[in-house]
Short mmCIF file of C-alpha atoms in Angstrom, two decimals:
data_model
loop_
_atom_site.label_atom_id
_atom_site.label_comp_id
_atom_site.label_asym_id
_atom_site.label_seq_id
_atom_site.Cartn_x
_atom_site.Cartn_y
_atom_site.Cartn_z
CA MET D 1 106.48 77.36 54.09
CA PHE D 2 105.22 79.76 51.25
CA VAL D 3 105.19 80.94 47.83
CA ILE D 4 107.76 83.39 46.52
CA ASN D 5 107.59 85.40 43.49
CA CYS D 6 111.09 85.65 42.20
CA PRO D 7 111.38 88.97 40.30
CA TYR D 8 113.47 86.87 37.61
CA CYS D 9 111.83 83.31 37.54
CA GLY D 10 108.32 83.88 39.01
CA GLU D 11 106.30 82.01 41.51
CA ARG D 12 108.40 79.38 43.00
CA ASP D 13 108.21 77.14 46.46
CA GLN D 14 110.06 78.77 49.25
CA GLN D 15 112.20 76.00 49.76
CA GLU D 16 114.06 76.93 46.57
CA PHE D 17 115.55 80.14 48.26
CA LYS D 18 117.85 81.02 51.02
CA ALA D 19 117.01 83.65 53.45
CA GLY D 20 119.74 86.29 53.74
CA GLY D 21 118.60 88.16 56.97
CA GLU D 22 117.83 91.90 57.39
CA ALA D 23 118.11 94.03 54.32
CA HIS D 24 119.79 97.75 53.88
CA ILE D 25 122.58 97.36 56.21
CA GLU D 26 125.01 99.40 54.66
CA ARG D 27 128.54 98.27 54.79
CA PRO D 28 130.59 100.87 56.54
CA LYS D 29 132.07 103.28 54.21
CA GLN D 30 135.20 104.22 56.46
CA PRO D 31 136.01 100.61 58.33
CA THR D 32 139.06 101.79 59.72
CA GLU D 33 137.50 104.78 61.50
CA LEU D 34 134.84 102.63 63.16
CA SER D 35 134.67 102.18 67.04
CA ASP D 36 134.13 98.67 68.68
CA ASP D 37 130.46 99.47 69.23
CA GLU D 38 129.77 100.53 65.69
CA TRP D 39 131.37 97.35 64.32
CA ALA D 40 129.12 95.34 66.81
CA GLU D 41 126.10 97.03 65.68
CA TYR D 42 126.85 96.56 61.89
CA LEU D 43 128.16 92.90 62.41
CA PHE D 44 125.80 91.45 65.00
CA MET D 45 122.75 93.55 66.09
CA ARG D 46 119.56 93.07 64.18
CA LYS D 47 116.16 94.54 64.28
CA ASN D 48 114.38 91.16 64.40
CA ILE D 49 111.09 92.66 63.90
CA LYS D 50 107.66 91.00 64.71
CA GLY D 51 105.76 92.49 61.87
CA VAL D 52 106.68 94.07 58.71
CA GLN D 53 110.43 93.50 58.02
CA TYR D 54 112.90 94.35 55.20
CA GLU D 55 114.86 91.20 54.10
CA ARG D 56 117.30 90.04 51.51
CA TRP D 57 116.65 86.50 49.77
CA ASN D 58 118.42 84.24 47.33
CA HIS D 59 117.00 82.09 44.77
CA ALA D 60 119.52 79.54 45.47
CA HIS D 61 118.19 76.77 43.74
CA GLY D 62 117.15 78.63 40.57
CA CYS D 63 118.58 81.89 39.27
CA ARG D 64 120.93 82.44 42.18
CA LYS D 65 120.05 85.95 42.18
CA TRP D 66 119.65 88.12 45.24
CA PHE D 67 116.44 90.42 45.95
CA ASN D 68 114.71 92.17 48.56
CA MET D 69 111.38 91.15 50.16
CA ILE D 70 108.97 93.12 52.51
CA ARG D 71 107.42 90.24 54.72
CA ASP D 72 105.15 90.37 58.00
CA THR D 73 107.25 88.00 60.41
CA SER D 74 104.01 87.57 62.53
CA ASN D 75 102.17 85.67 59.84
CA ASP D 76 104.38 85.20 57.08
CA GLU D 77 102.65 87.39 54.74
CA ILE D 78 104.88 88.77 51.73
CA LYS D 79 103.91 92.49 51.09
CA ALA D 80 106.23 93.36 48.48
CA ILE D 81 109.41 91.95 46.26
CA TYR D 82 111.95 94.60 44.78
CA LYS D 83 115.08 93.93 43.24
CA MET D 84 118.63 94.94 44.70
CA GLY D 85 119.49 98.51 44.34
CA GLU D 86 115.93 99.51 44.17
CA LYS D 87 114.17 101.69 46.69
CA PRO D 88 111.70 100.03 48.78
CA PRO D 89 108.01 100.48 47.62
CA SER D 90 105.70 102.16 49.75
CA ILE D 91 103.32 99.74 51.54
CA MET A 1 105.61 73.79 103.00
CA GLY A 2 101.78 74.19 103.41
CA ASN A 3 100.91 71.77 100.93
CA LYS A 4 103.70 69.17 100.76
CA TYR A 5 103.31 66.33 98.31
CA SER A 6 103.97 62.76 99.76
CA VAL A 7 102.62 59.44 100.05
CA PHE A 8 100.37 60.66 103.11
CA SER A 9 98.97 63.17 101.26
CA LEU A 10 98.06 61.14 98.30
CA ILE A 11 96.13 58.73 100.67
CA LYS A 12 94.53 61.60 102.38
CA ASN A 13 93.37 63.13 99.05
CA ALA A 14 92.34 59.72 97.54
CA LEU A 15 89.81 59.33 100.51
CA SER A 16 87.78 62.53 99.22
CA TYR A 17 88.20 61.17 95.51
CA HIS A 18 91.27 63.83 94.63
CA GLU A 19 88.49 66.59 94.54
CA ASN A 20 90.36 68.89 97.54
CA TRP A 21 93.80 69.36 96.45
CA GLN A 22 94.96 72.90 96.87
CA ARG A 23 95.81 75.06 93.68
CA ALA A 24 99.33 74.84 93.26
CA TRP A 25 99.76 78.61 92.65
CA LYS A 26 97.71 81.31 93.19
CA ASP A 27 96.22 83.70 90.30
CA PRO A 28 96.63 87.37 91.82
CA ALA A 29 95.98 90.73 90.27
CA PRO A 30 99.38 92.67 89.88
CA LYS A 31 100.33 95.03 92.73
CA LYS A 32 101.17 98.58 91.99
CA GLU A 33 104.82 98.19 92.85
CA TYR A 34 107.35 95.24 93.10
CA ASP A 35 111.01 94.92 93.81
CA ALA A 36 111.73 93.03 90.56
CA VAL A 37 109.64 91.84 87.70
CA ILE A 38 110.41 88.87 85.60
CA VAL A 39 108.82 88.97 81.99
CA GLY A 40 107.95 85.76 80.71
CA GLY A 41 106.39 82.80 82.48
CA GLY A 42 108.51 79.84 81.01
CA GLY A 43 110.84 77.37 83.04
CA HIS A 44 113.83 79.95 83.04
CA GLY A 45 111.63 82.96 84.35
CA LEU A 46 109.82 80.98 86.88
CA ALA A 47 113.22 79.28 88.03
CA THR A 48 114.78 83.02 88.14
CA ALA A 49 111.89 83.80 90.41
CA TYR A 50 112.30 81.12 92.49
CA TYR A 51 116.05 81.67 93.26
CA LEU A 52 115.51 85.42 93.50
CA ALA A 53 113.17 84.57 96.57
CA LYS A 54 114.89 81.69 97.88
CA LYS A 55 118.43 82.66 97.50
CA HIS A 56 118.46 86.47 97.61
CA ASN A 57 115.20 86.93 99.89
CA MET A 58 113.48 89.07 97.25
CA LYS A 59 110.09 88.14 98.13
CA ASN A 60 108.07 91.09 96.65
CA ILE A 61 108.48 90.09 93.01
CA ALA A 62 106.32 89.21 90.18
CA VAL A 63 106.51 87.12 86.89
CA VAL A 64 104.30 88.44 84.22
CA GLU A 65 103.30 86.03 81.26
CA LYS A 66 101.43 87.24 78.29
CA GLY A 67 99.78 83.50 77.79
CA TRP A 68 99.73 80.81 80.22
CA ILE A 69 103.09 79.68 82.19
CA GLY A 70 105.05 76.96 80.34
CA GLY A 71 103.15 77.46 77.31
CA GLY A 72 106.07 78.64 74.98
CA ASN A 73 109.15 77.05 74.58
CA THR A 74 109.13 75.47 77.88
CA GLY A 75 106.28 73.18 76.47
CA ARG A 76 107.62 73.00 73.14
CA ASN A 77 111.10 71.42 73.46
CA THR A 78 112.31 67.70 72.90
CA THR A 79 113.12 67.81 76.81
CA ILE A 80 116.90 66.87 76.22
CA ILE A 81 119.49 67.58 79.13
CA ARG A 82 122.90 67.26 78.72
CA SER A 83 126.34 69.42 79.41
CA ASN A 84 128.84 67.96 77.05
CA TYR A 85 129.90 71.71 75.63
CA LEU A 86 133.07 72.02 74.21
CA TRP A 87 134.23 75.39 75.67
CA ASP A 88 135.22 75.99 79.32
CA ALA A 89 132.55 78.88 79.81
CA SER A 90 129.74 76.73 78.35
CA ALA A 91 130.67 73.42 80.21
CA GLY A 92 130.71 75.39 83.23
CA LEU A 93 127.18 76.89 82.74
CA TYR A 94 125.69 73.82 81.33
CA ASP A 95 127.13 71.41 83.93
CA HIS A 96 126.02 73.86 86.79
CA ALA A 97 122.47 73.32 85.30
CA LEU A 98 122.93 69.39 85.24
CA LYS A 99 124.10 69.32 88.76
CA ILE A 100 120.88 71.16 89.97
CA TRP A 101 118.76 68.93 87.76
CA GLU A 102 119.94 65.80 89.87
CA GLY A 103 118.21 67.17 93.00
CA LEU A 104 115.51 69.16 91.52
CA SER A 105 112.70 66.93 92.19
CA GLN A 106 113.51 66.67 95.77
CA GLU A 107 114.23 70.34 96.45
CA LEU A 108 110.72 71.25 94.61
CA ASN A 109 108.94 68.46 96.05
CA TYR A 110 107.62 67.85 92.72
CA ASN A 111 108.59 65.14 90.56
CA VAL A 112 110.12 66.63 87.28
CA MET A 113 111.03 62.93 86.13
CA PHE A 114 114.47 63.49 85.59
CA SER A 115 115.69 60.76 83.57
CA GLN A 116 119.43 60.09 83.48
CA ARG A 117 119.09 57.67 80.28
CA GLY A 118 122.35 59.15 78.53
CA VAL A 119 122.76 61.03 75.30
CA MET A 120 124.59 59.59 72.59
CA ASN A 121 126.12 61.87 69.65
CA LEU A 122 126.98 60.01 66.50
CA ALA A 123 129.61 60.58 64.28
CA HIS A 124 129.45 60.11 60.30
CA ASN A 125 132.56 61.23 58.87
CA LEU A 126 136.03 61.86 59.42
CA GLN A 127 135.57 65.17 60.88
CA ASP A 128 132.79 64.31 62.98
CA VAL A 129 135.11 61.65 64.50
CA ARG A 130 137.74 64.15 65.18
CA ASP A 131 135.53 66.86 66.68
CA LEU A 132 133.75 64.26 69.02
CA LYS A 133 137.02 63.04 70.09
CA ARG A 134 138.18 66.59 70.83
CA ARG A 135 135.02 67.46 72.80
CA THR A 136 135.08 64.04 74.73
CA HIS A 137 138.71 65.03 75.98
CA ALA A 138 137.67 68.79 76.71
CA ASN A 139 134.72 67.38 78.61
CA ARG A 140 136.97 65.33 80.75
CA LEU A 141 139.29 68.12 81.39
CA ASN A 142 136.35 69.90 82.81
CA GLY A 143 135.20 67.07 84.96
CA ILE A 144 132.02 66.06 82.87
CA ASP A 145 131.51 62.50 82.17
CA ALA A 146 132.01 61.65 78.39
CA VAL A 147 133.28 58.57 76.69
CA TYR A 148 134.00 58.02 72.97
CA LEU A 149 132.41 54.95 71.66
CA SER A 150 133.33 52.77 68.42
CA THR A 151 130.72 51.80 65.94
CA GLU A 152 130.48 48.38 67.75
CA GLU A 153 129.77 50.18 71.03
CA VAL A 154 127.23 52.32 69.75
CA LYS A 155 125.64 49.31 68.37
CA LYS A 156 125.69 47.68 71.90
CA PHE A 157 124.36 50.66 73.59
CA CYS A 158 121.35 51.17 71.26
CA PRO A 159 120.69 48.23 69.28
CA ILE A 160 118.20 49.56 66.98
CA ILE A 161 120.55 51.76 65.21
CA ASN A 162 121.69 50.71 61.84
CA THR A 163 125.41 50.60 61.73
CA SER A 164 125.94 49.01 58.49
CA GLN A 165 128.69 50.75 56.37
CA ASP A 166 126.73 50.89 53.16
CA ILE A 167 124.27 53.58 54.19
CA ARG A 168 124.53 57.13 52.94
CA TYR A 169 126.27 58.54 56.15
CA PRO A 170 127.27 55.50 58.12
CA VAL A 171 127.95 55.62 61.94
CA LEU A 172 131.50 55.93 62.58
CA GLY A 173 131.37 56.19 66.11
CA GLY A 174 129.84 58.32 68.89
CA THR A 175 130.08 60.10 72.22
CA LEU A 176 128.03 59.19 75.23
CA GLN A 177 127.30 61.25 78.45
CA ARG A 178 125.56 58.97 80.95
CA ARG A 179 124.64 61.82 83.41
CA ALA A 180 122.57 63.37 80.57
CA GLY A 181 118.97 62.39 79.60
CA THR A 182 115.53 63.84 79.79
CA ALA A 183 112.82 65.58 82.04
CA ARG A 184 109.26 66.06 82.01
CA HIS A 185 109.17 69.68 80.77
CA ASP A 186 105.69 70.99 81.84
CA ALA A 187 106.44 69.71 85.36
CA VAL A 188 109.60 71.73 85.42
CA ALA A 189 107.61 75.09 84.85
CA TRP A 190 104.88 73.92 87.31
CA GLY A 191 107.17 72.70 89.99
CA TYR A 192 109.09 76.13 90.24
CA ALA A 193 105.75 78.00 89.58
CA ARG A 194 104.68 76.21 92.99
CA GLY A 195 107.77 76.91 94.76
CA ALA A 196 107.99 80.46 93.76
CA ASP A 197 104.22 80.89 94.56
CA GLU A 198 104.96 79.59 98.11
CA MET A 199 107.51 82.03 99.03
CA GLY A 200 105.34 84.96 97.90
CA VAL A 201 106.08 85.57 94.40
CA ASP A 202 103.06 86.73 92.25
CA ILE A 203 102.49 84.84 89.18
CA ILE A 204 100.60 86.88 86.72
CA GLN A 205 99.37 85.28 83.61
CA ASN A 206 97.48 86.71 80.66
CA CYS A 207 99.39 89.74 81.06
CA GLU A 208 101.40 90.96 78.07
CA VAL A 209 104.03 93.76 78.47
CA LYS A 210 103.19 96.62 76.21
CA GLY A 211 105.93 98.81 77.04
CA ILE A 212 108.96 99.80 79.28
CA LYS A 213 109.02 103.08 81.13
CA ARG A 214 112.62 104.57 81.36
CA ASN A 215 113.76 107.77 83.14
CA GLY A 216 116.99 108.46 81.48
CA ASP A 217 119.15 105.57 81.80
CA SER A 218 117.38 103.48 84.15
CA VAL A 219 114.00 101.85 84.26
CA GLU A 220 110.95 102.78 85.94
CA GLY A 221 108.35 100.03 85.37
CA ILE A 222 106.28 98.14 82.71
CA GLU A 223 103.15 98.89 80.76
CA THR A 224 100.96 95.55 80.66
CA THR A 225 97.55 94.89 79.62
CA LYS A 226 96.78 94.75 83.16
CA GLY A 227 98.05 98.19 83.90
CA PHE A 228 101.39 99.99 84.71
CA ILE A 229 103.79 98.15 87.19
CA LYS A 230 106.16 100.18 88.80
CA THR A 231 109.55 98.32 89.58
CA LYS A 232 113.40 99.10 89.41
CA LYS A 233 114.38 96.03 88.27
CA ILE A 234 112.95 94.03 85.14
CA GLY A 235 114.68 90.50 84.06
CA VAL A 236 113.54 89.70 80.64
CA VAL A 237 113.51 85.88 79.74
CA ALA A 238 111.05 86.03 76.57
CA ALA A 239 112.93 83.52 74.38
CA GLY A 240 111.86 84.22 70.83
CA HIS A 241 110.28 87.47 71.78
CA SER A 242 113.38 89.07 73.42
CA SER A 243 113.91 91.49 70.30
CA VAL A 244 110.63 92.75 70.87
CA ILE A 245 110.78 93.78 74.42
CA ALA A 246 114.30 94.85 73.67
CA ASN A 247 112.91 97.23 70.95
CA MET A 248 110.36 98.47 73.43
CA ALA A 249 113.44 99.68 75.82
CA GLY A 250 115.08 101.00 72.78
CA ILE A 251 117.96 98.73 72.61
CA ARG A 252 119.22 96.18 70.06
CA LEU A 253 120.41 92.60 70.59
CA PRO A 254 122.26 90.30 68.28
CA LEU A 255 119.38 87.92 67.73
CA GLU A 256 117.43 86.31 64.99
CA SER A 257 113.99 84.69 66.03
CA LYS A 258 113.19 81.46 63.76
CA PRO A 259 110.83 78.71 63.91
CA LEU A 260 112.06 75.32 65.34
CA GLN A 261 109.69 72.34 65.12
CA ALA A 262 109.57 69.10 66.79
CA LEU A 263 107.04 66.06 66.43
CA VAL A 264 105.99 62.94 68.25
CA SER A 265 104.81 59.78 66.84
CA GLU A 266 102.10 57.40 67.95
CA PRO A 267 102.81 55.94 71.38
CA VAL A 268 104.41 52.21 71.20
CA LYS A 269 106.06 49.84 73.57
CA PRO A 270 109.73 50.48 74.87
CA ILE A 271 111.96 50.79 71.80
CA ILE A 272 114.89 53.35 72.70
CA ASP A 273 115.97 53.61 76.22
CA THR A 274 118.33 56.83 75.52
CA VAL A 275 118.57 59.95 73.82
CA VAL A 276 120.32 59.70 70.37
CA MET A 277 121.51 62.77 68.30
CA SER A 278 123.16 63.20 65.01
CA ASN A 279 124.36 66.57 63.98
CA ALA A 280 125.35 65.87 60.38
CA VAL A 281 122.13 64.24 59.32
CA HIS A 282 120.00 66.41 61.65
CA ALA A 283 118.28 63.59 63.47
CA TYR A 284 117.48 63.15 67.05
CA VAL A 285 115.09 61.01 68.79
CA SER A 286 114.04 59.73 72.08
CA GLN A 287 111.07 58.13 73.68
CA SER A 288 108.78 59.63 76.15
CA ASP A 289 107.43 57.99 79.25
CA LYS A 290 103.86 57.71 77.24
CA GLY A 291 105.85 55.94 74.52
CA GLU A 292 105.89 58.53 71.74
CA LEU A 293 108.99 58.90 69.77
CA VAL A 294 110.05 62.61 70.35
CA ILE A 295 111.85 63.88 67.35
CA GLY A 296 113.59 67.31 67.03
CA ALA A 297 113.82 68.89 63.58
CA GLY A 298 115.91 71.92 62.47
CA THR A 299 115.14 75.61 62.26
CA ASP A 300 114.00 77.46 59.19
CA ASP A 301 116.78 80.04 57.90
CA TYR A 302 114.08 83.04 58.01
CA VAL A 303 112.95 85.30 60.87
CA SER A 304 109.42 84.28 61.73
CA TYR A 305 106.91 84.43 64.78
CA THR A 306 104.37 82.20 63.35
CA GLN A 307 105.41 79.18 65.73
CA LYS A 308 104.84 77.07 62.35
CA GLY A 309 107.82 75.68 60.50
CA SER A 310 107.99 74.50 56.78
CA HIS A 311 107.31 70.94 55.64
CA GLN A 312 110.62 70.11 54.14
CA ILE A 313 112.58 70.64 57.47
CA VAL A 314 110.52 67.79 58.79
CA GLU A 315 110.64 65.64 55.92
CA GLY A 316 114.62 66.01 55.91
CA THR A 317 114.83 65.05 59.57
CA LEU A 318 112.59 61.90 59.09
CA ASN A 319 114.74 60.90 55.98
CA ALA A 320 117.73 60.59 58.42
CA ILE A 321 115.88 58.83 61.17
CA LEU A 322 114.53 56.27 58.75
CA GLU A 323 117.82 55.51 57.45
CA LEU A 324 119.32 55.34 60.98
CA TYR A 325 116.25 53.52 62.29
CA PRO A 326 114.90 51.27 59.62
CA ILE A 327 112.66 49.65 62.39
CA PHE A 328 110.54 53.04 62.42
CA SER A 329 109.75 52.89 58.83
CA ARG A 330 105.67 52.26 59.42
CA MET A 331 105.45 54.51 62.43
CA ARG A 332 102.80 57.26 62.27
CA MET A 333 103.32 60.69 63.54
CA LEU A 334 100.90 62.07 65.71
CA ARG A 335 101.60 65.82 66.28
CA GLN A 336 103.78 68.38 64.90
CA TRP A 337 104.40 71.98 66.21
CA GLY A 338 106.80 74.83 66.20
CA GLY A 339 108.42 77.30 68.81
CA ILE A 340 110.19 80.65 68.20
CA VAL A 341 113.90 80.26 69.06
CA ASP A 342 116.19 83.46 69.59
CA ILE A 343 119.56 82.41 68.20
CA CYS A 344 122.74 84.46 68.95
CA PRO A 345 125.72 84.57 66.25
CA ASP A 346 127.66 82.60 68.48
CA ALA A 347 124.90 80.01 69.41
CA SER A 348 125.57 80.83 72.97
CA PRO A 349 123.09 82.54 75.44
CA ILE A 350 122.96 86.11 76.96
CA LEU A 351 122.71 86.34 80.62
CA SER A 352 123.51 89.94 81.01
CA LYS A 353 123.07 93.36 82.33
CA THR A 354 122.44 95.85 79.59
CA SER A 355 123.07 99.64 78.95
CA ILE A 356 120.22 100.64 81.04
CA LYS A 357 120.30 100.37 84.67
CA GLY A 358 117.67 97.64 85.99
CA LEU A 359 117.16 96.17 82.89
CA TYR A 360 118.75 92.49 82.45
CA PHE A 361 118.25 89.96 79.67
CA ASN A 362 118.44 86.33 79.69
CA CYS A 363 117.93 85.18 76.11
CA GLY A 364 119.61 83.54 73.05
CA TRP A 365 119.45 80.30 74.23
CA GLY A 366 118.54 79.34 70.57
CA THR A 367 117.68 75.84 69.95
CA GLY A 368 119.16 74.41 73.35
CA GLY A 369 117.60 76.21 76.33
CA PHE A 370 115.61 73.45 78.30
CA LYS A 371 118.59 71.55 79.58
CA ALA A 372 119.91 74.76 81.12
CA THR A 373 116.59 75.85 83.11
CA PRO A 374 117.82 75.57 86.76
CA GLY A 375 121.06 76.93 85.98
CA SER A 376 120.03 79.70 84.19
CA GLY A 377 117.39 80.89 86.66
CA ASP A 378 120.03 80.51 89.56
CA LEU A 379 122.66 82.50 87.48
CA PHE A 380 120.10 85.21 86.22
CA ALA A 381 118.72 85.74 89.70
CA HIS A 382 122.30 86.12 91.20
CA THR A 383 122.90 88.83 88.24
CA ILE A 384 119.74 90.47 89.13
CA ALA A 385 119.82 90.45 92.87
CA ASN A 386 123.57 91.74 92.85
CA ASP A 387 123.76 93.41 89.89
CA GLU A 388 126.74 91.62 88.96
CA PRO A 389 127.08 88.56 87.17
CA HIS A 390 127.98 85.23 88.86
CA LYS A 391 131.43 84.06 87.47
CA LEU A 392 129.68 81.18 85.79
CA ASN A 393 127.78 83.56 83.62
CA ALA A 394 130.11 86.43 83.45
CA ALA A 395 131.34 85.20 79.77
CA PHE A 396 128.01 85.40 78.61
CA ASN A 397 127.59 89.08 78.70
CA LEU A 398 125.98 91.45 75.90
CA ASN A 399 129.40 93.18 75.60
CA ARG A 400 131.11 90.05 74.08
CA PHE A 401 129.80 91.26 70.78
CA VAL A 402 131.49 94.36 71.04
CA SER A 403 134.79 93.12 72.59
CA GLY A 404 134.84 89.89 70.32
CA ASP A 405 135.16 87.36 73.16
CA LEU A 406 132.51 85.22 71.56
CA VAL A 407 131.77 81.63 73.01
CA ASP A 408 131.42 80.23 69.70
CA GLU A 409 129.35 76.75 70.15
CA HIS A 410 128.20 76.53 66.30
CA GLY A 411 128.77 73.11 65.58
CA ALA A 412 131.53 72.75 68.50
CA ALA A 413 129.37 71.35 70.92
CA ALA A 414 126.82 68.97 69.51
CA VAL A 415 124.50 71.71 69.17
CA ALA A 416 121.79 70.60 66.53
CA HIS A 417 120.27 73.44 64.62
#
């Protein structure tokens, strides 16, 4: 449980948010060209990092907007928050 | 067995004030090389080592554990054992484990306090009723004992449940597996550790894996905090940390590690003599032999390795429990804790070879691995020793995420998340 600084609404309790998993997984540009292995990689395989991880979050019980977060999963410390489409800041 | 526990050994040791009991397992330094190394000294890892030594005659093996044995999810779960899963593959896997549980204390000469007090799953809406009836039929076709109960029968089996129809989620019925129950979780780790140690397995605690050495497509050994250990076979049974080990070997797994919480109340006199689970309102409760109510809460939805969960998860579970059991309204909670569970997209485990020769993974048990401990160890040992899965764990291979042949137990099998 922690406090998240929504880029649109400011600081709110984490229970207002929904975690959306690993960020920057790009949808395949040519889905018809993909092999089964590549589909599995895109759909199921995750880095699941212990340490600094890039994630998507949604302010589900607030503005309902998506944004990105850099968070240390070993201690839940939030390193940075940035909007969708923006380049991740260097940390 | 050099140090067999019996009433005679108890009397003999009582005469010396219980000061001369032998250690249950040794504390060896790692050798330079082993035929196989198991990474992770929880119940599943120790059981794997035990069956490798016992059934496959592999005695030159080690279990490496970064903390102390049984200190991870083995000591953090709510000790529920059942096999009433929907799909054939899961039914085969979990009932294999349940059959081993039934004779485990005798086999290990160690009391794991397996208690077949029954597990009851509740239905709170029409869809629950249909799902639970379907699962009961599927279970019976697979030879697993299961009965469907009406609301009155639920009340008769567990009188403290509030079955009035004016609560937010009234009890419309339930299922009961009588062979299901609970066991003492620490004893399972200790019993397997003692059994494996006696057959010559080295159990090395405080030994964290730092790297996996590969030679092309096969493994050569592991880097640990106690030095390099050479081996041709590595069985990884690291639960929430499976992805961390996979990253060391340069492969990816379809897992997300999340905190799962549990809590116990102050001890009280016997009040609930079974295990009651409800998926819909997410409440499950049983009573330990010490008298504490043992309550399982849900997972948080974000990846975290902190072994702490969010407060609102516990609050939600307790709300549901109070509505179902008004009698608990003045109970005080004693302890709360979290464990890191590795969740697969289809809520089924992975017991599998990998693309790297000699590297095997037993992971993805998510929120419900404890019940499978003996079966998981047995089947994983078979997979490592023969370099081929047993027919009972063939469906739980890593390749199912490529082929699409998933074992989708999310919501299907009374899995509480």
